[in-house]
Each structure stands twice: as structure tokens, then as C-alpha cells.
């Protein structure tokens, strides 16, 4: 009994356990507060001690018994017991339904702490504990915290957006911390903000306008970019090198610098408050990346195929339509999706150009919800409505969009 | 024969390139040039409007006297330009009899046409015509405002007329807080860029290892970047709200802060650190955090792609030699990321410098977050001075041009291809 571990191992395990428990208990307390609507406390000091103890016990028992399961169970049990030494019930929750959050949450969070500790020591040689082992543990620790940090900080705002849109005014004022969804209210009541926004604030119409604008932008961009990119990729003409290298320079121009003269000129031409105006501006801003991406792709296609087509009597256009484009479908999908996304998400020009509520795009429509007279849950419902289609598209075609993002690498 | 084929190919190439180049020239190149022009012109936002009559007043119906008063309020809103050949056209309600003296107007059946020669700047006039009508007219209850009056006139284009002036530049440069705007721009750009890069590097290192759920996380990490700025910016604003926001509620719940923090409205938060008091630009830090949060996915994507292309034999060799994980990162991984990191830094630096939407939506440029780009909007649209806005845009563009030159001098040559 009692493997002789160096103080370094004990210290390392105590630190890991303490940090893991702090993470576990914090998440538990946050969940109880925000999802469970409980009045949870966060006894970090006790969590530190309990976690340290749990990890030390785990390492010792594991060394003594060589059985990870037993060591894990012992660690979790001791962690819970140590945590219960804190005066009062766990994180201040004892009564009725809260007890589930309190005791159940405690067991769950120390079980997770145990998993983290186990993961940190997995496969490491604890008898010879050198720099490699220490760094491995540090890296594993950073990895765990990093993944937790990124996942939470990315997902949380979106979660807040969705949950807020499903609340009513009274609930929002009563407890801003309650981020649970009360499914007992029924689907229609839960989504009442959406119905309001879609009908009374005309968002059903804006969805149509945004779709029209984005799809048209995509078509116009592709229609202009395909011949242009083909020319740069395949045909020889003076200025070709300069053009292919400088086309992306356009992307370094700030939109705000463009918007002011365009506003002036479009106002005078009567194009400002119109979708035509947007359909001139949007393709222009997406064309450089479309040209750049497509010409790169065309260049990678075997020229022999096209030459064979020409020998067989196809014209240049025939070659493009019958040989080049069918071979370029993946690139066309990437460019098309990328352009669609830019047009859908575009805010500045829609905001500056459109005054007429009948032709608002979704982005412009959401701005009109940002007023002190409109309840916040409507604004969030609007935000969800504008986000969901682009998310669905992104998740569905992630591969293509990621190609688009990395090749263009730009969205302003 | 060969030469003509070559010429044909050239012609075809130019033909194919013409439409995209024209539209880019019209929407990107032209405005940049136009900015220089406008920045030397004394034009306000109101000068863009052609003179329009205000909505016809509800007139005055007097059934007892049998008269109908039709009124128009007319004005040349421009403060500088004369409008010539002004014509007002309107359709009158049926059943009105024109008076003998109709002033500048002529009535033919139900059509009213009024003409003036020149309207001086800021000229305004009230035109009242008193028509006679039969009692039946009043019983019909006709709405006098039913037809929209139409107004035309010839005025010089304010963009093309008038002299040149340096007032716009004077106004922008003499702005009380112009130096602060410059400072805010630099801080926002540098820290926003670094924040996004460091977060992106960290995230890429996290996901450069096989584990379950990795594809899922990669998709999730791209969310901030692919979602519409409008949605995420308003969500952050709501999230950080001092009164109903989740973050402040949490801070108070756990006793971290005693009073709610106005994240987006506090220009300088006094922090007392061991008796040392200093001001922390909270609103600026918050918009920088948003910038880093929203754009780290781009850096993440590029760095991850580079990481996955690194040859694994180097790491194996290093392991044989007993290199520790951090040593491997420091001496193998990092040197191979220098190229992509510097390119990303330059690109993100320029894009962050150009950024307008994010700050505009979050703070509107208040509380010490006004960058050069927000200043362009402020001058041109909030203060309604198009010329000054263009001057601010030229200054912004000038700084950008300097960065671009540095970018091309400094870009590692082997990465250009």
C-alpha cells in the first residue's frame, strides 16, 4: 500500500484536481442558476480543496490497486464528501426540486472532475515524473480548459439569443438570469415573438426580399465571374499577370469609404432606395473573390480536355459550357455559397440605402427592431430569423463554405 | 494566321473581362476617386435632394362662401444653389372653378401647372389658390390631398458646381477629438487583430488533434464568423446590458460586482489596484473583445489548415531526441507558422482598420470607441456634411494606403504565390 510518489506528483495532482473541480463546480452552479432558475452559490474555496483531495486520492488508490475504476469511484466519493463539509447544502440548494440540482449536480460535477483528472494522468509514468510529464499534463489541462472556454464563449451568446426570443416581457424583467426554456407553455406561446415579428413587423416579407437579393447577387456574380475567370486562367492577353495578382487588392478597400460617394451618386440617379441599387453594389463587392477563386480552379483543370473540345469543333463558349463548368461544380458551389452568405449578411449598404420598409432586407429589418419601443425578445427573434438560414446553409454545405472562406479568406 | 488567332484570343479575353471589371470600377474604383472630389466640395447631405414641395396642406373648405383654398408650401432647401425653371404639376379635384388671378399658375380642366424662373437658395413661398365650387362639391366630401403634387426644376449638380474648398479638411482635422479618434483606431486595430490571431492560434492548436466531436467543434467555432453581424452584435449588446443583461446579472448574483457595469457606455472605468488608481477604457475593450470573438474563426481556419499540413516526421524525430511538448511547439510548430501568422496579421490589421459595422452597431461610436471609419459616418451622415465625411474618408483611405504599401514591402515573398 502507498506508492512512494514524489511531492511533485502529489502537488501536480492537487493542482489539477483543484482546477478541474473549479471548472466542474462553476459550470454546475451556472447551469443551476441559468437553466434551473435556482439561487445557486459558488463556494470556490471548498471546490478547490475537494478537487485537490479527490485527485490525490485518485492517484494514490490507482497506484495502490492498479484499478482505474476503483480509484475513480474513490476519488469521486471523497470529493463529494469533502465538498459537503462546506456549511449548508451543496451550492445552497436543498429544498424540493432544488435538491436535485444540489445533490445530483454535486455528484455529476465531481464525476466530471474525476474524468478530467483521469484524462490528465492517462498513460503517464508517475514514478519517473520529469519535464515531459509535467508539460504533457499542463498541455492536457490547457486543452481541457481551452475547449471549455471556446465552446462556452462561442455557444453562449447564441444560446442567449435563442432563449431570449422564446421569453415574454414579464419573464425577462422578473429574472434576467433564468435562461431555461419553459416547454410547458406550449409551442405557440413559446414562439409568439416569432409570429409577431413575422407578421406585424413584416419579417415574412423581408425573408423573401433577402432571398431574392442574395440569390440574384449569387447569379449575377457567377455570370460575370465565370467568363472573367476563364479569360484570366486560359487566354493570353497583355495585363493578365497584373490582373490576376491585383484583383484581391480590391478587398482591402474599406466599405465605409465607398458608401459615401455611392450614396451621393445613387441618390441623384434614383437608385439609392431600390433593390436594383443593392444588386449593383453587392456583385461588385463579391466579384474579386469569385474571380480569384474560379481562375485558380480553372487553372487546375487539365487544359488537354478543352483542347480536345476545340479540335472536335466546339467554340470557346461551347468549351466553357460543356467541359469547364461541369468539371468545376465544386468550385462553383463554394463561390456561390460564399457570395450568397456575404449578400445575406450584408448590413452597411442595406442600412444606408434602404428607407422603404417594403424592400427591407432582413439585416435592415433587424435594425428597425432595435428601438426602445420594441420589446427585446422581438429583436432577438429577428436576430434568430436572420441567423438560422445562414447557419442551416453553413452546416449543410460546411465543406464548400469552408473552402470558400479559406480561399477568399475574406468577408470584410 | 498565327498573329490573327492571337489577336482574336486577346479580343475574346477583354470581352470576357469587361463586364466584371466595369462593375468593379464603377462601384469600387470610382467611389474612391469621387471621395477626393467631394472632399473638396462644400456639399451637405441635404444638397442631394431636389427641391420638393412639402405635402399639400389640408386646404380650407368653406361651404358657406362656396370657396376651396388649396395651399402649397414650396421651398428650395439648398443653401447654395439656384434652381431654375421650376414647375409644379398637380391634379385638382373635379368640380373646381379657377379664380381670375392664378399667379404663376395655369389651370386647364383639372390640371394645375405653375412655373417660376429662378429660386434663390433657401427661397420659400406659400402658394394659396382660392377656387370656387358648387355645394355638391362639398357634399361629396372630397379629399384635397389625394393627388401627389409633382415638382421639377433645373439645378446645377452640387457635386459638380461651386468652387473647391479646404473647409472639409479643416473641419475634420480641427475636430476636438480627432487625435483621440486616431488613438482609438490604433488601439482597436492592434488589439483587435492580436486578439483574433491569438484566439485563433489557440483554437487551432486545440483542434489539431483527433478526438470525438472535433468536426462538430470546428463547425461551432466558425459560428461567430458566418453569422450576420447584425444578429451577433445585438445579441452582445443585449447580453452586456447593464439593466437586463445576463452578464451583469451574473456578476451581481455571485457578488463579483456590486453595481452593474455599463460595458458599452463607460469610456473610462476607474480601477483601484493596490491603491493605484487608473482608468480602464471599458467600452473600447468590450468592442475589441467582440472583434476578437467574431474574427478568431478566420485565423483559426487558416492556422489549422497550416498545422495539418506540417510533416509528422519532424515531431517523431523530436520525440526520439526527448523533446518536451512545449519544446516541440516552440522549435518546430511555431517557426512553420510564422509565414501564415504574418500574412494573417497584415490582412486582419487592414480589415480591422476598415471595420465599421461592429462598432457602429454596438456603441455607435460613443464612449470613446469612435474609430476613423465611424468618424466618416459621423461627419457625413450624422452631422449631414457630405464634404466633411468625404474628407474623413480620404484621410482614412490615406492611412490605409500607407498600410498597403507596408504590406507589400513586408510580405514574405515566398508566400505570394
PDB file of C-alpha atoms in Angstrom, chain B residues 220-415:
ATOM      1  CA  UNK B 220     -19.191  25.560 -33.884  1.00  0.00           C
ATOM      2  CA  UNK B 221     -16.020  27.655 -33.765  1.00  0.00           C
ATOM      3  CA  UNK B 222     -16.920  29.153 -37.138  1.00  0.00           C
ATOM      4  CA  UNK B 223     -20.329  30.323 -35.950  1.00  0.00           C
ATOM      5  CA  UNK B 224     -19.336  33.860 -34.918  1.00  0.00           C
ATOM      6  CA  UNK B 225     -17.751  34.439 -38.294  1.00  0.00           C
ATOM      7  CA  UNK B 226     -20.529  33.135 -40.517  1.00  0.00           C
ATOM      8  CA  UNK B 227     -23.463  34.627 -38.643  1.00  0.00           C
ATOM      9  CA  UNK B 228     -24.773  38.016 -39.698  1.00  0.00           C
ATOM     10  CA  UNK B 229     -23.053  40.835 -37.844  1.00  0.00           C
ATOM     11  CA  UNK B 230     -26.386  42.393 -37.035  1.00  0.00           C
ATOM     12  CA  UNK B 231     -27.544  39.333 -35.100  1.00  0.00           C
ATOM     13  CA  UNK B 232     -24.397  38.783 -33.061  1.00  0.00           C
ATOM     14  CA  UNK B 233     -23.811  42.481 -32.363  1.00  0.00           C
ATOM     15  CA  UNK B 234     -27.312  42.982 -31.000  1.00  0.00           C
ATOM     16  CA  UNK B 235     -27.030  39.775 -29.003  1.00  0.00           C
ATOM     17  CA  UNK B 236     -23.855  41.054 -27.375  1.00  0.00           C
ATOM     18  CA  UNK B 237     -25.487  44.403 -26.677  1.00  0.00           C
ATOM     19  CA  UNK B 238     -28.383  42.648 -25.019  1.00  0.00           C
ATOM     20  CA  UNK B 239     -26.078  40.249 -23.202  1.00  0.00           C
ATOM     21  CA  UNK B 240     -23.986  43.107 -21.782  1.00  0.00           C
ATOM     22  CA  UNK B 241     -26.879  45.402 -20.936  1.00  0.00           C
ATOM     23  CA  UNK B 242     -26.453  46.986 -17.501  1.00  0.00           C
ATOM     24  CA  UNK B 243     -30.096  46.517 -16.544  1.00  0.00           C
ATOM     25  CA  UNK B 244     -31.432  43.396 -18.156  1.00  0.00           C
ATOM     26  CA  UNK B 245     -28.228  41.761 -19.377  1.00  0.00           C
ATOM     27  CA  UNK B 246     -27.177  38.280 -18.326  1.00  0.00           C
ATOM     28  CA  UNK B 247     -23.545  39.127 -17.663  1.00  0.00           C
ATOM     29  CA  UNK B 248     -24.233  41.897 -15.171  1.00  0.00           C
ATOM     30  CA  UNK B 249     -26.928  39.827 -13.505  1.00  0.00           C
ATOM     31  CA  UNK B 250     -24.385  37.020 -13.064  1.00  0.00           C
ATOM     32  CA  UNK B 251     -21.759  39.386 -11.708  1.00  0.00           C
ATOM     33  CA  UNK B 252     -24.163  40.679  -9.105  1.00  0.00           C
ATOM     34  CA  UNK B 253     -25.563  37.251  -8.309  1.00  0.00           C
ATOM     35  CA  UNK B 254     -22.123  35.888  -7.458  1.00  0.00           C
ATOM     36  CA  UNK B 255     -21.051  39.096  -5.754  1.00  0.00           C
ATOM     37  CA  UNK B 256     -18.267  39.869  -8.245  1.00  0.00           C
ATOM     38  CA  UNK B 257     -19.530  43.382  -8.786  1.00  0.00           C
ATOM     39  CA  UNK B 258     -21.753  45.444  -6.569  1.00  0.00           C
ATOM     40  CA  UNK B 259     -23.267  47.651  -9.228  1.00  0.00           C
ATOM     41  CA  UNK B 260     -23.921  46.740 -12.842  1.00  0.00           C
ATOM     42  CA  UNK B 261     -21.190  47.693 -15.287  1.00  0.00           C
ATOM     43  CA  UNK B 262     -22.205  49.609 -18.369  1.00  0.00           C
ATOM     44  CA  UNK B 263     -19.838  47.732 -20.663  1.00  0.00           C
ATOM     45  CA  UNK B 264     -20.655  49.650 -23.803  1.00  0.00           C
ATOM     46  CA  UNK B 265     -21.265  53.030 -22.232  1.00  0.00           C
ATOM     47  CA  UNK B 266     -18.282  53.514 -19.924  1.00  0.00           C
ATOM     48  CA  UNK B 267     -15.475  55.447 -21.516  1.00  0.00           C
ATOM     49  CA  UNK B 268     -13.162  55.101 -18.562  1.00  0.00           C
ATOM     50  CA  UNK B 269     -13.666  52.764 -15.640  1.00  0.00           C
ATOM     51  CA  UNK B 270     -11.667  53.707 -12.590  1.00  0.00           C
ATOM     52  CA  UNK B 271      -9.891  50.685 -11.268  1.00  0.00           C
ATOM     53  CA  UNK B 272      -8.262  50.692  -7.880  1.00  0.00           C
ATOM     54  CA  UNK B 273      -5.431  48.200  -7.887  1.00  0.00           C
ATOM     55  CA  UNK B 274      -3.475  48.111  -4.618  1.00  0.00           C
ATOM     56  CA  UNK B 275      -4.116  51.797  -4.091  1.00  0.00           C
ATOM     57  CA  UNK B 276      -3.059  52.593  -7.650  1.00  0.00           C
ATOM     58  CA  UNK B 277      -5.924  54.192  -9.466  1.00  0.00           C
ATOM     59  CA  UNK B 278      -6.108  54.131 -13.219  1.00  0.00           C
ATOM     60  CA  UNK B 279      -8.761  54.490 -15.878  1.00  0.00           C
ATOM     61  CA  UNK B 280      -9.624  51.481 -17.996  1.00  0.00           C
ATOM     62  CA  UNK B 281     -11.317  52.132 -21.366  1.00  0.00           C
ATOM     63  CA  UNK B 282     -14.115  49.650 -20.776  1.00  0.00           C
ATOM     64  CA  UNK B 283     -16.254  50.329 -23.853  1.00  0.00           C
ATOM     65  CA  UNK B 284     -13.235  50.164 -26.144  1.00  0.00           C
ATOM     66  CA  UNK B 285     -12.057  46.942 -24.517  1.00  0.00           C
ATOM     67  CA  UNK B 286     -15.524  45.474 -24.999  1.00  0.00           C
ATOM     68  CA  UNK B 287     -15.662  46.238 -28.706  1.00  0.00           C
ATOM     69  CA  UNK B 288     -12.131  44.846 -29.047  1.00  0.00           C
ATOM     70  CA  UNK B 289     -13.273  41.670 -27.299  1.00  0.00           C
ATOM     71  CA  UNK B 290     -16.182  41.459 -29.736  1.00  0.00           C
ATOM     72  CA  UNK B 291     -13.831  41.928 -32.679  1.00  0.00           C
ATOM     73  CA  UNK B 292     -11.567  39.137 -31.399  1.00  0.00           C
ATOM     74  CA  UNK B 293     -14.535  36.877 -30.730  1.00  0.00           C
ATOM     75  CA  UNK B 294     -16.059  37.443 -34.133  1.00  0.00           C
ATOM     76  CA  UNK B 295     -12.928  37.109 -36.244  1.00  0.00           C
ATOM     77  CA  UNK B 296     -10.849  34.466 -34.465  1.00  0.00           C
ATOM     78  CA  UNK B 297     -12.513  31.782 -36.648  1.00  0.00           C
ATOM     79  CA  UNK B 298     -10.783  33.123 -39.738  1.00  0.00           C
ATOM     80  CA  UNK B 299      -7.320  32.878 -38.150  1.00  0.00           C
ATOM     81  CA  UNK B 300      -8.347  29.533 -36.689  1.00  0.00           C
ATOM     82  CA  UNK B 301      -9.259  28.150 -40.096  1.00  0.00           C
ATOM     83  CA  UNK B 302      -6.017  29.244 -41.763  1.00  0.00           C
ATOM     84  CA  UNK B 303      -3.743  28.183 -38.922  1.00  0.00           C
ATOM     85  CA  UNK B 304      -5.478  24.816 -38.611  1.00  0.00           C
ATOM     86  CA  UNK B 305      -5.021  24.203 -42.334  1.00  0.00           C
ATOM     87  CA  UNK B 306      -1.322  25.026 -41.995  1.00  0.00           C
ATOM     88  CA  UNK B 307      -0.933  22.848 -38.891  1.00  0.00           C
ATOM     89  CA  UNK B 308      -2.451  19.873 -40.627  1.00  0.00           C
ATOM     90  CA  UNK B 309      -0.021  20.241 -43.479  1.00  0.00           C
ATOM     91  CA  UNK B 310       3.004  20.022 -41.163  1.00  0.00           C
ATOM     92  CA  UNK B 311       5.011  16.845 -41.696  1.00  0.00           C
ATOM     93  CA  UNK B 312       4.743  14.469 -38.747  1.00  0.00           C
ATOM     94  CA  UNK B 313       8.252  13.012 -39.112  1.00  0.00           C
ATOM     95  CA  UNK B 314       9.769  16.127 -37.586  1.00  0.00           C
ATOM     96  CA  UNK B 315       7.743  15.566 -34.439  1.00  0.00           C
ATOM     97  CA  UNK B 316       8.659  11.901 -34.352  1.00  0.00           C
ATOM     98  CA  UNK B 317      12.327  12.749 -34.666  1.00  0.00           C
ATOM     99  CA  UNK B 318      11.986  15.338 -31.917  1.00  0.00           C
ATOM    100  CA  UNK B 319      10.284  12.808 -29.640  1.00  0.00           C
ATOM    101  CA  UNK B 320      13.172  10.402 -30.181  1.00  0.00           C
ATOM    102  CA  UNK B 321      15.519  13.136 -29.124  1.00  0.00           C
ATOM    103  CA  UNK B 322      13.464  13.614 -25.970  1.00  0.00           C
ATOM    104  CA  UNK B 323      11.930  16.960 -26.813  1.00  0.00           C
ATOM    105  CA  UNK B 324       9.134  18.005 -24.481  1.00  0.00           C
ATOM    106  CA  UNK B 325       5.742  19.039 -25.891  1.00  0.00           C
ATOM    107  CA  UNK B 326       6.363  22.727 -25.292  1.00  0.00           C
ATOM    108  CA  UNK B 327       9.779  22.481 -26.932  1.00  0.00           C
ATOM    109  CA  UNK B 328       8.180  20.872 -29.952  1.00  0.00           C
ATOM    110  CA  UNK B 329       5.725  23.707 -30.150  1.00  0.00           C
ATOM    111  CA  UNK B 330       8.379  26.366 -29.678  1.00  0.00           C
ATOM    112  CA  UNK B 331      11.002  24.933 -32.046  1.00  0.00           C
ATOM    113  CA  UNK B 332       9.009  23.010 -34.650  1.00  0.00           C
ATOM    114  CA  UNK B 333       5.453  24.287 -34.837  1.00  0.00           C
ATOM    115  CA  UNK B 334       5.897  27.990 -34.253  1.00  0.00           C
ATOM    116  CA  UNK B 335       8.670  28.594 -36.840  1.00  0.00           C
ATOM    117  CA  UNK B 336       6.483  26.983 -39.506  1.00  0.00           C
ATOM    118  CA  UNK B 337       3.534  29.167 -38.574  1.00  0.00           C
ATOM    119  CA  UNK B 338       5.414  32.447 -38.853  1.00  0.00           C
ATOM    120  CA  UNK B 339       4.532  32.857 -42.529  1.00  0.00           C
ATOM    121  CA  UNK B 340       0.806  32.323 -42.176  1.00  0.00           C
ATOM    122  CA  UNK B 341       0.695  34.320 -38.943  1.00  0.00           C
ATOM    123  CA  UNK B 342       2.336  37.349 -40.507  1.00  0.00           C
ATOM    124  CA  UNK B 343       0.055  37.234 -43.533  1.00  0.00           C
ATOM    125  CA  UNK B 344      -2.964  36.901 -41.288  1.00  0.00           C
ATOM    126  CA  UNK B 345      -1.711  39.754 -39.153  1.00  0.00           C
ATOM    127  CA  UNK B 346      -1.356  42.079 -42.137  1.00  0.00           C
ATOM    128  CA  UNK B 347      -4.733  41.137 -43.597  1.00  0.00           C
ATOM    129  CA  UNK B 348      -6.630  41.283 -40.335  1.00  0.00           C
ATOM    130  CA  UNK B 349      -4.877  44.510 -39.451  1.00  0.00           C
ATOM    131  CA  UNK B 350      -6.187  46.142 -42.600  1.00  0.00           C
ATOM    132  CA  UNK B 351      -9.659  44.658 -42.252  1.00  0.00           C
ATOM    133  CA  UNK B 352      -9.920  45.620 -38.627  1.00  0.00           C
ATOM    134  CA  UNK B 353      -8.798  49.111 -39.527  1.00  0.00           C
ATOM    135  CA  UNK B 354     -11.573  49.172 -42.160  1.00  0.00           C
ATOM    136  CA  UNK B 355     -14.208  47.797 -39.810  1.00  0.00           C
ATOM    137  CA  UNK B 356     -17.288  49.897 -39.375  1.00  0.00           C
ATOM    138  CA  UNK B 357     -20.373  47.735 -38.770  1.00  0.00           C
ATOM    139  CA  UNK B 358     -19.311  46.183 -35.499  1.00  0.00           C
ATOM    140  CA  UNK B 359     -18.549  49.348 -33.558  1.00  0.00           C
ATOM    141  CA  UNK B 360     -21.395  51.225 -35.164  1.00  0.00           C
ATOM    142  CA  UNK B 361     -23.919  48.589 -34.099  1.00  0.00           C
ATOM    143  CA  UNK B 362     -22.536  48.156 -30.596  1.00  0.00           C
ATOM    144  CA  UNK B 363     -21.856  51.694 -29.419  1.00  0.00           C
ATOM    145  CA  UNK B 364     -22.472  53.954 -32.393  1.00  0.00           C
ATOM    146  CA  UNK B 365     -19.020  55.361 -31.699  1.00  0.00           C
ATOM    147  CA  UNK B 366     -19.928  56.654 -28.252  1.00  0.00           C
ATOM    148  CA  UNK B 367     -17.960  56.233 -25.032  1.00  0.00           C
ATOM    149  CA  UNK B 368     -14.518  56.535 -26.566  1.00  0.00           C
ATOM    150  CA  UNK B 369     -14.972  53.964 -29.331  1.00  0.00           C
ATOM    151  CA  UNK B 370     -15.071  56.289 -32.325  1.00  0.00           C
ATOM    152  CA  UNK B 371     -12.629  54.993 -34.911  1.00  0.00           C
ATOM    153  CA  UNK B 372     -11.793  56.676 -38.201  1.00  0.00           C
ATOM    154  CA  UNK B 373     -14.418  54.687 -40.077  1.00  0.00           C
ATOM    155  CA  UNK B 374     -17.145  55.570 -37.607  1.00  0.00           C
ATOM    156  CA  UNK B 375     -15.950  59.155 -37.886  1.00  0.00           C
ATOM    157  CA  UNK B 376     -16.644  59.073 -41.630  1.00  0.00           C
ATOM    158  CA  UNK B 377     -20.245  58.141 -40.916  1.00  0.00           C
ATOM    159  CA  UNK B 378     -20.475  60.681 -38.114  1.00  0.00           C
ATOM    160  CA  UNK B 379     -19.276  63.545 -40.284  1.00  0.00           C
ATOM    161  CA  UNK B 380     -21.097  62.589 -43.453  1.00  0.00           C
ATOM    162  CA  UNK B 381     -24.407  61.322 -42.189  1.00  0.00           C
ATOM    163  CA  UNK B 382     -24.932  62.145 -38.520  1.00  0.00           C
ATOM    164  CA  UNK B 383     -23.713  65.732 -38.990  1.00  0.00           C
ATOM    165  CA  UNK B 384     -25.159  65.805 -42.520  1.00  0.00           C
ATOM    166  CA  UNK B 385     -21.972  67.172 -44.056  1.00  0.00           C
ATOM    167  CA  UNK B 386     -21.142  65.074 -47.067  1.00  0.00           C
ATOM    168  CA  UNK B 387     -18.000  67.048 -47.861  1.00  0.00           C
ATOM    169  CA  UNK B 388     -16.550  66.587 -44.388  1.00  0.00           C
ATOM    170  CA  UNK B 389     -17.475  62.907 -44.491  1.00  0.00           C
ATOM    171  CA  UNK B 390     -15.575  62.552 -47.748  1.00  0.00           C
ATOM    172  CA  UNK B 391     -12.606  64.360 -46.237  1.00  0.00           C
ATOM    173  CA  UNK B 392     -12.660  61.923 -43.306  1.00  0.00           C
ATOM    174  CA  UNK B 393     -12.891  59.074 -45.812  1.00  0.00           C
ATOM    175  CA  UNK B 394      -9.885  60.400 -47.724  1.00  0.00           C
ATOM    176  CA  UNK B 395      -7.863  60.594 -44.519  1.00  0.00           C
ATOM    177  CA  UNK B 396      -8.900  57.027 -43.675  1.00  0.00           C
ATOM    178  CA  UNK B 397      -8.013  55.867 -47.146  1.00  0.00           C
ATOM    179  CA  UNK B 398      -4.670  57.668 -46.995  1.00  0.00           C
ATOM    180  CA  UNK B 399      -3.699  55.796 -43.858  1.00  0.00           C
ATOM    181  CA  UNK B 400      -4.864  52.575 -45.421  1.00  0.00           C
ATOM    182  CA  UNK B 401      -2.727  53.241 -48.486  1.00  0.00           C
ATOM    183  CA  UNK B 402       0.305  53.547 -46.206  1.00  0.00           C
ATOM    184  CA  UNK B 403      -0.528  50.170 -44.648  1.00  0.00           C
ATOM    185  CA  UNK B 404      -0.940  48.610 -48.076  1.00  0.00           C
ATOM    186  CA  UNK B 405       2.462  49.801 -49.187  1.00  0.00           C
ATOM    187  CA  UNK B 406       3.982  48.436 -45.988  1.00  0.00           C
ATOM    188  CA  UNK B 407       2.071  45.232 -46.598  1.00  0.00           C
ATOM    189  CA  UNK B 408       3.602  44.692 -49.994  1.00  0.00           C
ATOM    190  CA  UNK B 409       7.068  45.622 -48.832  1.00  0.00           C
ATOM    191  CA  UNK B 410       6.818  43.468 -45.758  1.00  0.00           C
ATOM    192  CA  UNK B 411       5.015  40.429 -47.150  1.00  0.00           C
ATOM    193  CA  UNK B 412       7.287  37.381 -47.167  1.00  0.00           C
ATOM    194  CA  UNK B 413       7.988  36.800 -50.829  1.00  0.00           C
ATOM    195  CA  UNK B 414       7.709  33.018 -50.892  1.00  0.00           C
ATOM    196  CA  UNK B 415       4.108  33.183 -49.689  1.00  0.00           C
TER     197      UNK B 415
END
